[in-house]
Amino acid sequence: MSEDVLNRPPAREQSAAFKLAVFGAVLIVVLFAGYGIGRLNESPAASSAPAQPAADGHGHNAPAAAPSHDDSGQAPHVHNADGSVTPGGGSGSADVGGLSLTSAGLTLAPKSSTFAAGRTQDFSFAIRGAGNAAITTFAVVHDKPLHLIVIRRDLSGFQHVHPTMAPDGTWSIPLTLARPGSYRAVADFTAIVGGRQVPVTLGADLTVPGDYRPVALPAPVQQAVTGEFQVAYEGQPRVGVTQPLFMTVTSAGRPATLEPYLGAFGHLVVMREGDLGYVHVHPEATLADGKVKFWLAAPGPGRYRMFFDFQVGGKVHTASWTASVG
């Protein structure tokens, strides 16, 4: 018998060695495949779950309801145009939103942008993403999947409304634009794209043909009257420093009993003169000595119109002021 045959391992050992080699090869293939798949699926928010359909309880076609993004009760903050938030009590100016049709890969696409003065007609639009496909899944932020602000370019005619969405992603709401002029529609929402939440604020121009007569911006004051309510604010917005603003609502000389509206005791929308830059500020979760407390850093110097929505007795009211920021 040859020396080669004498030194050859027994058949059982050869079989075990062969199986070990095959297992090792398979393991290497699996590890490399897993690494490649992980790279393809890499996402900063890949764990976010897609939304599931839900009814809105009012007979409308409701958008698919994502896990709630309602941030009431959190520390005071400002929602910025790029989807980030600026904490209250810090420094730095909030970015403005609503200046562009497209941001973060999403586009506001109105079906029509021309209205007749004083006539109610549907305003319909879609939020489109990659491949011009309509987005149909949105997170609920302050009780609504989308907030729509409409205002004339002279900062008059403010409306804060909430369209409903059809299954194909078309948003609609009856809208009345009282006077001729150019208006801005600002859609504030958080879309669910690829399983992640994308907060965006987009804007589009609307036109009402006719004899346009701009309204002069009212002088800066800190008191306003809306219906039976007297509304005042304390504090002064500043550039670069987040400042507290306190809103007080009274009726017949007595404090009004404020009710939660859209998940908070009030909402403050700030619009800048000139470009209609938009900032939406949420208040602290609890009242401060009966006052609604906001934190605001002005995006830059100029004149602003501030709109404060609040609810009493189940009815929403809006107080407005002009603020001059140096």
PDB file of C-alpha atoms in Angstrom, residues 12-13 51 69 244 261:
ATOM      1  CA  ARG A  12     -15.784   9.882   8.064  1.00  0.00           C
ATOM      2  CA  GLU A  13     -13.258  12.676   8.700  1.00  0.00           C
ATOM      3  CA  ALA A  51     -50.372  54.368   7.703  1.00  0.00           C
ATOM      4  CA  HIS A  69     -47.621  62.923  14.902  1.00  0.00           C
ATOM      5  CA  PRO A 244     -42.475  84.262  24.982  1.00  0.00           C
ATOM      6  CA  TYR A 261     -58.759  73.428  19.552  1.00  0.00           C
TER       7      TYR A 261
END
